[in-house]
Amino acid sequence: QQQVKQSPQSLIVQKGGISIINCAYENTAFDYFPWYQQFPGKGPALLIAIRPDVSEKKEGRFTISFNKSAKQFSLHIMDSQPGDSATYFCAALSFGNEKLTFGTGTRLTIIP
Amino acid sequence: DTAVSQTPKYLVTQMGNDKSIKCEQNLGHDTMYWYKQDSKKFLKIMFSYNNKELIINETVPNRFSPKSPDKAHLNLHINSLELGDSAVYFCASSQGPWAGRPYEQYFGPGTRLTVT
């Protein structure tokens, strides 16, 4: 049972465009929603995170939009660059057990 | 200055063998984790330890045994390796949400295990 569903599986965006990745969760006990970025051969690294009492968080070109009633959240990458090409994972966590539940990942490719 | 380190980076072994992966963090974190990433890139938690105490033990075959000699180290021992154990194993650490700063799990570079 996939508790965090992520789409699309892969995404190709032109340089300068907006990349959008969507996630949906089921467990209302989750209270922290991070996005991780993973380059080939490397471990995942935290990109940006949000708590459910906030509807949007922006850090540079990266924005998380959070819809608590719909149990959905998304990552927007503005002015996408070739260096953003990586696999992106949404995740959810309950601070009670610090157990990160990951989405299935999105392979993002930015083309010139 | 590596925050979370793992050894070895690559491990190739035959079915039936026993192997260990070591993990160390120099961040002073209290909690450490093992994650498995399969061939489809799916990441799933296996275990977590807080101050050497087992906190999370997901549905993992008992051939996998974590061991935490101190809070800076969490090793993973695997007995009787099977083909399906081939994956990338990531160690991670965190300080906990009560630490007074933004919460983050820091991941190591991974160990690619190939069982032949």
Short mmCIF file of N, CA, C and O in Angstrom, two decimals, chain A:
data_model
loop_
_atom_site.label_atom_id
_atom_site.label_comp_id
_atom_site.label_asym_id
_atom_site.label_seq_id
_atom_site.Cartn_x
_atom_site.Cartn_y
_atom_site.Cartn_z
N GLN A 1 0.85 -1.19 0.00
CA GLN A 1 0.00 0.00 0.00
C GLN A 1 0.89 1.25 0.00
O GLN A 1 1.67 1.43 0.91
N GLN A 2 0.77 2.03 -1.06
CA GLN A 2 1.62 3.19 -1.22
C GLN A 2 0.98 4.36 -0.49
O GLN A 2 -0.04 4.89 -0.91
N GLN A 3 1.60 4.80 0.59
CA GLN A 3 1.00 5.86 1.40
C GLN A 3 1.23 7.23 0.80
O GLN A 3 0.51 8.17 1.13
N VAL A 4 2.26 7.38 -0.01
CA VAL A 4 2.54 8.64 -0.68
C VAL A 4 2.65 8.35 -2.18
O VAL A 4 3.54 7.63 -2.60
N LYS A 5 1.73 8.92 -2.94
CA LYS A 5 1.70 8.68 -4.39
C LYS A 5 2.28 9.90 -5.10
O LYS A 5 1.91 11.03 -4.80
N GLN A 6 3.15 9.63 -6.07
CA GLN A 6 3.88 10.70 -6.75
C GLN A 6 3.70 10.57 -8.24
O GLN A 6 3.70 9.47 -8.79
N SER A 7 3.54 11.73 -8.89
CA SER A 7 3.44 11.76 -10.36
C SER A 7 4.00 13.07 -10.89
O SER A 7 4.00 14.08 -10.18
N PRO A 8 4.50 13.08 -12.13
CA PRO A 8 4.65 11.93 -13.01
C PRO A 8 5.88 11.11 -12.67
O PRO A 8 6.69 11.52 -11.86
N GLN A 9 6.04 10.00 -13.31
CA GLN A 9 7.21 9.14 -13.10
C GLN A 9 8.44 9.77 -13.75
O GLN A 9 9.54 9.65 -13.23
N SER A 10 8.23 10.42 -14.90
CA SER A 10 9.32 11.13 -15.54
C SER A 10 8.78 12.41 -16.16
O SER A 10 7.59 12.49 -16.48
N LEU A 11 9.67 13.38 -16.32
CA LEU A 11 9.25 14.70 -16.77
C LEU A 11 10.38 15.33 -17.56
O LEU A 11 11.53 15.34 -17.09
N ILE A 12 10.06 15.83 -18.73
CA ILE A 12 11.04 16.54 -19.54
C ILE A 12 10.56 17.98 -19.71
O ILE A 12 9.42 18.21 -20.14
N VAL A 13 11.41 18.92 -19.34
CA VAL A 13 11.06 20.34 -19.38
C VAL A 13 12.16 21.11 -20.10
O VAL A 13 13.35 20.80 -19.96
N GLN A 14 11.74 22.10 -20.85
CA GLN A 14 12.71 22.93 -21.54
C GLN A 14 13.37 23.89 -20.54
O GLN A 14 12.73 24.33 -19.56
N LYS A 15 14.62 24.18 -20.80
CA LYS A 15 15.35 25.15 -19.97
C LYS A 15 14.56 26.45 -19.87
O LYS A 15 14.07 26.97 -20.88
N GLY A 16 14.44 26.96 -18.63
CA GLY A 16 13.69 28.17 -18.41
C GLY A 16 12.22 27.94 -18.08
O GLY A 16 11.53 28.87 -17.65
N GLY A 17 11.75 26.73 -18.29
CA GLY A 17 10.35 26.41 -18.03
C GLY A 17 10.09 26.08 -16.56
O GLY A 17 10.99 26.12 -15.72
N ILE A 18 8.84 25.76 -16.27
CA ILE A 18 8.44 25.40 -14.90
C ILE A 18 8.25 23.89 -14.82
O ILE A 18 7.51 23.31 -15.63
N SER A 19 8.90 23.28 -13.85
CA SER A 19 8.73 21.84 -13.60
C SER A 19 7.77 21.68 -12.43
O SER A 19 7.93 22.35 -11.40
N ILE A 20 6.80 20.80 -12.60
CA ILE A 20 5.81 20.58 -11.53
C ILE A 20 5.69 19.09 -11.25
O ILE A 20 5.46 18.29 -12.18
N ILE A 21 5.86 18.74 -9.99
CA ILE A 21 5.74 17.34 -9.55
C ILE A 21 4.70 17.31 -8.45
O ILE A 21 4.71 18.16 -7.55
N ASN A 22 3.81 16.33 -8.52
CA ASN A 22 2.69 16.26 -7.60
C ASN A 22 2.76 15.04 -6.70
O ASN A 22 3.21 13.97 -7.13
N CYS A 23 2.28 15.22 -5.46
CA CYS A 23 2.20 14.10 -4.53
C CYS A 23 0.89 14.15 -3.76
O CYS A 23 0.33 15.23 -3.55
N ALA A 24 0.43 12.98 -3.38
CA ALA A 24 -0.78 12.86 -2.56
C ALA A 24 -0.51 11.87 -1.45
O ALA A 24 0.22 10.89 -1.64
N TYR A 25 -1.06 12.13 -0.28
CA TYR A 25 -0.84 11.24 0.85
C TYR A 25 -2.17 10.82 1.45
O TYR A 25 -3.22 11.43 1.19
N GLU A 26 -2.12 9.78 2.27
CA GLU A 26 -3.34 9.25 2.86
C GLU A 26 -3.41 9.45 4.37
O GLU A 26 -4.47 9.71 4.93
N ASN A 27 -2.25 9.36 5.01
CA ASN A 27 -2.21 9.34 6.47
C ASN A 27 -2.25 10.77 7.02
O ASN A 27 -1.32 11.55 6.84
N THR A 28 -3.32 11.11 7.73
CA THR A 28 -3.44 12.47 8.26
C THR A 28 -2.54 12.71 9.47
O THR A 28 -2.46 13.82 9.98
N ALA A 29 -1.85 11.67 9.91
CA ALA A 29 -0.92 11.82 11.03
C ALA A 29 0.43 12.41 10.59
O ALA A 29 1.25 12.78 11.42
N PHE A 30 0.64 12.47 9.28
CA PHE A 30 1.89 13.05 8.79
C PHE A 30 1.95 14.53 9.17
O PHE A 30 0.96 15.26 9.03
N ASP A 31 3.11 14.98 9.63
CA ASP A 31 3.21 16.39 10.00
C ASP A 31 4.47 17.07 9.48
O ASP A 31 4.90 18.10 10.00
N TYR A 32 5.05 16.49 8.44
CA TYR A 32 6.23 17.11 7.83
C TYR A 32 6.35 16.54 6.44
O TYR A 32 6.24 15.31 6.27
N PHE A 33 6.54 17.43 5.45
CA PHE A 33 6.52 16.98 4.05
C PHE A 33 7.74 17.56 3.33
O PHE A 33 7.74 18.70 2.87
N PRO A 34 8.81 16.76 3.24
CA PRO A 34 10.02 17.23 2.56
C PRO A 34 10.07 16.77 1.11
O PRO A 34 9.41 15.80 0.71
N TRP A 35 10.87 17.44 0.34
CA TRP A 35 11.24 17.02 -0.99
C TRP A 35 12.74 16.77 -1.00
O TRP A 35 13.51 17.60 -0.51
N TYR A 36 13.12 15.62 -1.57
CA TYR A 36 14.53 15.28 -1.67
C TYR A 36 14.93 15.24 -3.14
O TYR A 36 14.15 14.86 -4.01
N GLN A 37 16.18 15.63 -3.38
CA GLN A 37 16.76 15.62 -4.71
C GLN A 37 17.90 14.61 -4.72
O GLN A 37 18.74 14.58 -3.79
N GLN A 38 17.92 13.75 -5.73
CA GLN A 38 18.97 12.74 -5.81
C GLN A 38 19.62 12.75 -7.18
O GLN A 38 18.94 12.57 -8.19
N PHE A 39 20.94 12.94 -7.18
CA PHE A 39 21.71 12.84 -8.42
C PHE A 39 22.26 11.42 -8.54
O PHE A 39 22.44 10.73 -7.52
N PRO A 40 22.54 10.98 -9.78
CA PRO A 40 23.05 9.60 -9.97
C PRO A 40 24.28 9.33 -9.13
O PRO A 40 25.20 10.13 -9.07
N GLY A 41 24.27 8.21 -8.43
CA GLY A 41 25.40 7.79 -7.63
C GLY A 41 25.53 8.50 -6.30
O GLY A 41 26.52 8.31 -5.58
N LYS A 42 24.54 9.31 -5.95
CA LYS A 42 24.60 10.07 -4.69
C LYS A 42 23.40 9.71 -3.81
O LYS A 42 22.41 9.15 -4.27
N GLY A 43 23.51 10.09 -2.55
CA GLY A 43 22.37 9.92 -1.66
C GLY A 43 21.38 11.06 -1.82
O GLY A 43 21.73 12.12 -2.30
N PRO A 44 20.13 10.83 -1.43
CA PRO A 44 19.14 11.91 -1.47
C PRO A 44 19.57 13.06 -0.57
O PRO A 44 20.16 12.84 0.49
N ALA A 45 19.24 14.28 -0.98
CA ALA A 45 19.55 15.46 -0.18
C ALA A 45 18.30 16.32 -0.07
O ALA A 45 17.57 16.49 -1.06
N LEU A 46 18.06 16.83 1.12
CA LEU A 46 16.87 17.65 1.33
C LEU A 46 16.92 18.91 0.48
O LEU A 46 17.91 19.63 0.47
N LEU A 47 15.81 19.16 -0.22
CA LEU A 47 15.71 20.33 -1.08
C LEU A 47 14.91 21.43 -0.40
O LEU A 47 15.33 22.57 -0.27
N ILE A 48 13.73 21.07 0.08
CA ILE A 48 12.82 22.01 0.71
C ILE A 48 11.77 21.19 1.44
O ILE A 48 11.49 20.06 1.06
N ALA A 49 11.21 21.76 2.51
CA ALA A 49 10.21 21.02 3.28
C ALA A 49 9.14 21.97 3.79
O ALA A 49 9.38 23.18 3.92
N ILE A 50 7.99 21.40 4.13
CA ILE A 50 6.88 22.21 4.60
C ILE A 50 6.14 21.47 5.70
O ILE A 50 6.11 20.24 5.73
N ARG A 51 5.54 22.22 6.61
CA ARG A 51 4.66 21.64 7.63
C ARG A 51 3.21 21.93 7.23
O ARG A 51 2.95 22.91 6.54
N PRO A 52 2.27 21.15 7.67
CA PRO A 52 0.89 21.25 7.16
C PRO A 52 0.13 22.49 7.61
O PRO A 52 -0.98 22.71 7.14
N ASP A 53 0.71 23.31 8.48
CA ASP A 53 0.02 24.53 8.87
C ASP A 53 0.34 25.70 7.94
O ASP A 53 -0.12 26.83 8.15
N VAL A 54 1.10 25.40 6.87
CA VAL A 54 1.50 26.42 5.90
C VAL A 54 1.05 25.96 4.52
O VAL A 54 1.15 24.79 4.19
N SER A 55 0.54 26.87 3.69
CA SER A 55 0.02 26.47 2.37
C SER A 55 1.09 26.59 1.28
O SER A 55 0.95 26.01 0.21
N GLU A 56 2.12 27.36 1.54
CA GLU A 56 3.16 27.52 0.52
C GLU A 56 4.48 27.89 1.18
O GLU A 56 4.53 28.62 2.17
N LYS A 57 5.55 27.34 0.61
CA LYS A 57 6.89 27.71 1.06
C LYS A 57 7.78 27.88 -0.15
O LYS A 57 7.78 27.03 -1.04
N LYS A 58 8.53 28.96 -0.17
CA LYS A 58 9.37 29.25 -1.33
C LYS A 58 10.82 29.43 -0.88
O LYS A 58 11.10 30.12 0.10
N GLU A 59 11.71 28.77 -1.58
CA GLU A 59 13.14 28.95 -1.35
C GLU A 59 13.82 29.07 -2.71
O GLU A 59 13.99 28.08 -3.43
N GLY A 60 14.16 30.30 -3.08
CA GLY A 60 14.78 30.53 -4.37
C GLY A 60 13.83 30.15 -5.50
O GLY A 60 12.70 30.61 -5.55
N ARG A 61 14.28 29.26 -6.39
CA ARG A 61 13.43 28.85 -7.52
C ARG A 61 12.48 27.70 -7.16
O ARG A 61 11.69 27.28 -8.00
N PHE A 62 12.57 27.21 -5.94
CA PHE A 62 11.78 26.04 -5.53
C PHE A 62 10.64 26.46 -4.62
O PHE A 62 10.84 27.20 -3.66
N THR A 63 9.44 25.98 -4.92
CA THR A 63 8.25 26.28 -4.14
C THR A 63 7.47 25.01 -3.87
O THR A 63 7.27 24.20 -4.77
N ILE A 64 7.03 24.84 -2.62
CA ILE A 64 6.09 23.77 -2.29
C ILE A 64 4.73 24.42 -2.11
O ILE A 64 4.59 25.39 -1.38
N SER A 65 3.73 23.83 -2.76
CA SER A 65 2.34 24.21 -2.52
C SER A 65 1.68 23.07 -1.77
O SER A 65 1.84 21.90 -2.16
N PHE A 66 0.95 23.40 -0.70
CA PHE A 66 0.39 22.35 0.15
C PHE A 66 -1.11 22.57 0.31
O PHE A 66 -1.56 23.67 0.65
N ASN A 67 -1.90 21.54 0.05
CA ASN A 67 -3.36 21.59 0.18
C ASN A 67 -3.78 20.53 1.19
O ASN A 67 -3.90 19.34 0.86
N LYS A 68 -3.98 20.97 2.45
CA LYS A 68 -4.24 20.01 3.52
C LYS A 68 -5.58 19.29 3.33
O LYS A 68 -5.68 18.09 3.58
N SER A 69 -6.59 20.00 2.88
CA SER A 69 -7.92 19.38 2.75
C SER A 69 -7.91 18.31 1.66
O SER A 69 -8.58 17.29 1.76
N ALA A 70 -7.14 18.54 0.62
CA ALA A 70 -7.06 17.57 -0.47
C ALA A 70 -5.98 16.52 -0.22
O ALA A 70 -5.87 15.55 -0.99
N LYS A 71 -5.18 16.72 0.80
CA LYS A 71 -4.06 15.84 1.11
C LYS A 71 -3.12 15.72 -0.09
O LYS A 71 -2.75 14.61 -0.51
N GLN A 72 -2.77 16.89 -0.63
CA GLN A 72 -1.88 16.93 -1.78
C GLN A 72 -0.83 18.01 -1.59
O GLN A 72 -1.09 19.03 -0.92
N PHE A 73 0.33 17.78 -2.17
CA PHE A 73 1.35 18.82 -2.18
C PHE A 73 2.18 18.67 -3.44
O PHE A 73 2.23 17.60 -4.05
N SER A 74 2.77 19.77 -3.85
CA SER A 74 3.49 19.75 -5.12
C SER A 74 4.76 20.60 -5.03
O SER A 74 4.87 21.51 -4.20
N LEU A 75 5.69 20.25 -5.89
CA LEU A 75 6.95 21.00 -6.01
C LEU A 75 6.95 21.71 -7.35
O LEU A 75 6.69 21.09 -8.38
N HIS A 76 7.23 23.00 -7.30
CA HIS A 76 7.37 23.79 -8.52
C HIS A 76 8.81 24.26 -8.60
O HIS A 76 9.34 24.84 -7.63
N ILE A 77 9.43 24.03 -9.75
CA ILE A 77 10.78 24.54 -9.98
C ILE A 77 10.68 25.58 -11.09
O ILE A 77 10.34 25.25 -12.24
N MET A 78 10.90 26.81 -10.72
CA MET A 78 10.82 27.92 -11.70
C MET A 78 12.13 28.04 -12.44
O MET A 78 13.20 27.68 -11.91
N ASP A 79 12.06 28.56 -13.66
CA ASP A 79 13.27 28.80 -14.46
C ASP A 79 14.19 27.57 -14.40
O ASP A 79 15.36 27.65 -14.05
N SER A 80 13.64 26.42 -14.75
CA SER A 80 14.37 25.15 -14.65
C SER A 80 15.68 25.19 -15.45
O SER A 80 15.71 25.72 -16.58
N GLN A 81 16.72 24.63 -14.85
CA GLN A 81 18.06 24.64 -15.43
C GLN A 81 18.55 23.20 -15.65
O GLN A 81 18.15 22.29 -14.92
N PRO A 82 19.46 23.00 -16.61
CA PRO A 82 20.00 21.64 -16.82
C PRO A 82 20.56 21.02 -15.54
O PRO A 82 20.46 19.82 -15.34
N GLY A 83 21.11 21.83 -14.65
CA GLY A 83 21.64 21.34 -13.38
C GLY A 83 20.57 20.82 -12.44
O GLY A 83 20.89 20.16 -11.44
N ASP A 84 19.30 21.10 -12.75
CA ASP A 84 18.19 20.57 -11.94
C ASP A 84 17.84 19.14 -12.34
O ASP A 84 17.02 18.50 -11.68
N SER A 85 18.42 18.64 -13.42
CA SER A 85 18.14 17.28 -13.88
C SER A 85 18.57 16.29 -12.80
O SER A 85 19.76 16.23 -12.44
N ALA A 86 17.62 15.56 -12.27
CA ALA A 86 17.85 14.66 -11.13
C ALA A 86 16.56 13.89 -10.89
O ALA A 86 15.56 14.10 -11.58
N THR A 87 16.59 13.02 -9.90
CA THR A 87 15.37 12.35 -9.46
C THR A 87 14.87 13.05 -8.20
O THR A 87 15.66 13.30 -7.28
N TYR A 88 13.59 13.37 -8.18
CA TYR A 88 12.99 14.09 -7.05
C TYR A 88 12.01 13.17 -6.33
O TYR A 88 11.19 12.48 -6.96
N PHE A 89 12.11 13.16 -5.02
CA PHE A 89 11.23 12.35 -4.19
C PHE A 89 10.46 13.26 -3.24
O PHE A 89 11.06 14.07 -2.53
N CYS A 90 9.15 13.11 -3.22
CA CYS A 90 8.41 13.69 -2.13
C CYS A 90 8.40 12.67 -1.00
O CYS A 90 8.67 11.48 -1.21
N ALA A 91 8.13 13.14 0.19
CA ALA A 91 8.10 12.26 1.34
C ALA A 91 7.18 12.85 2.39
O ALA A 91 6.78 14.01 2.32
N ALA A 92 6.85 12.02 3.35
CA ALA A 92 6.01 12.45 4.47
C ALA A 92 6.52 11.77 5.72
O ALA A 92 7.03 10.64 5.67
N LEU A 93 6.36 12.46 6.82
CA LEU A 93 6.91 11.94 8.08
C LEU A 93 6.02 12.34 9.24
O LEU A 93 5.44 13.43 9.25
N SER A 94 5.90 11.45 10.17
CA SER A 94 5.28 11.77 11.45
C SER A 94 6.39 11.95 12.47
O SER A 94 7.24 11.08 12.62
N PHE A 95 6.40 13.09 13.17
CA PHE A 95 7.47 13.34 14.13
C PHE A 95 7.43 12.33 15.29
O PHE A 95 8.40 12.18 16.01
N GLY A 96 6.33 11.63 15.43
CA GLY A 96 6.25 10.65 16.50
C GLY A 96 7.24 9.52 16.37
O GLY A 96 7.80 9.05 17.36
N ASN A 97 7.50 9.10 15.11
CA ASN A 97 8.46 8.01 14.91
C ASN A 97 9.57 8.35 13.93
O ASN A 97 10.46 7.53 13.69
N GLU A 98 9.57 9.57 13.39
CA GLU A 98 10.59 10.02 12.45
C GLU A 98 10.76 9.04 11.29
O GLU A 98 11.86 8.87 10.78
N LYS A 99 9.69 8.41 10.88
CA LYS A 99 9.76 7.46 9.78
C LYS A 99 9.39 8.18 8.49
O LYS A 99 8.25 8.59 8.30
N LEU A 100 10.38 8.33 7.60
CA LEU A 100 10.14 8.98 6.31
C LEU A 100 9.51 7.97 5.35
O LEU A 100 10.09 6.91 5.11
N THR A 101 8.36 8.32 4.80
CA THR A 101 7.72 7.51 3.77
C THR A 101 7.87 8.26 2.46
O THR A 101 7.40 9.39 2.33
N PHE A 102 8.53 7.62 1.50
CA PHE A 102 8.85 8.28 0.25
C PHE A 102 7.82 7.99 -0.83
O PHE A 102 7.21 6.91 -0.85
N GLY A 103 7.66 8.96 -1.74
CA GLY A 103 6.96 8.71 -2.99
C GLY A 103 7.85 7.89 -3.92
O GLY A 103 9.00 7.58 -3.58
N THR A 104 7.33 7.58 -5.09
CA THR A 104 8.04 6.67 -6.00
C THR A 104 9.10 7.36 -6.84
O THR A 104 9.84 6.71 -7.56
N GLY A 105 9.19 8.68 -6.76
CA GLY A 105 10.25 9.40 -7.47
C GLY A 105 9.82 9.90 -8.84
O GLY A 105 8.99 9.28 -9.52
N THR A 106 10.39 11.02 -9.23
CA THR A 106 10.19 11.59 -10.57
C THR A 106 11.55 11.91 -11.16
O THR A 106 12.33 12.65 -10.57
N ARG A 107 11.79 11.34 -12.33
CA ARG A 107 13.06 11.63 -13.01
C ARG A 107 12.85 12.86 -13.88
O ARG A 107 12.11 12.81 -14.86
N LEU A 108 13.49 13.95 -13.50
CA LEU A 108 13.35 15.22 -14.21
C LEU A 108 14.54 15.44 -15.12
O LEU A 108 15.70 15.34 -14.68
N THR A 109 14.25 15.75 -16.37
CA THR A 109 15.30 16.08 -17.34
C THR A 109 15.00 17.46 -17.90
O THR A 109 13.90 17.72 -18.40
N ILE A 110 15.98 18.34 -17.80
CA ILE A 110 15.85 19.69 -18.35
C ILE A 110 16.66 19.75 -19.64
O ILE A 110 17.88 19.53 -19.62
N ILE A 111 16.00 20.06 -20.73
CA ILE A 111 16.68 20.09 -22.02
C ILE A 111 16.95 21.53 -22.44
O ILE A 111 16.16 22.42 -22.15
N PRO A 112 18.09 21.75 -23.12
CA PRO A 112 18.47 23.12 -23.51
C PRO A 112 17.48 23.73 -24.50
O PRO A 112 16.81 23.03 -25.24
#
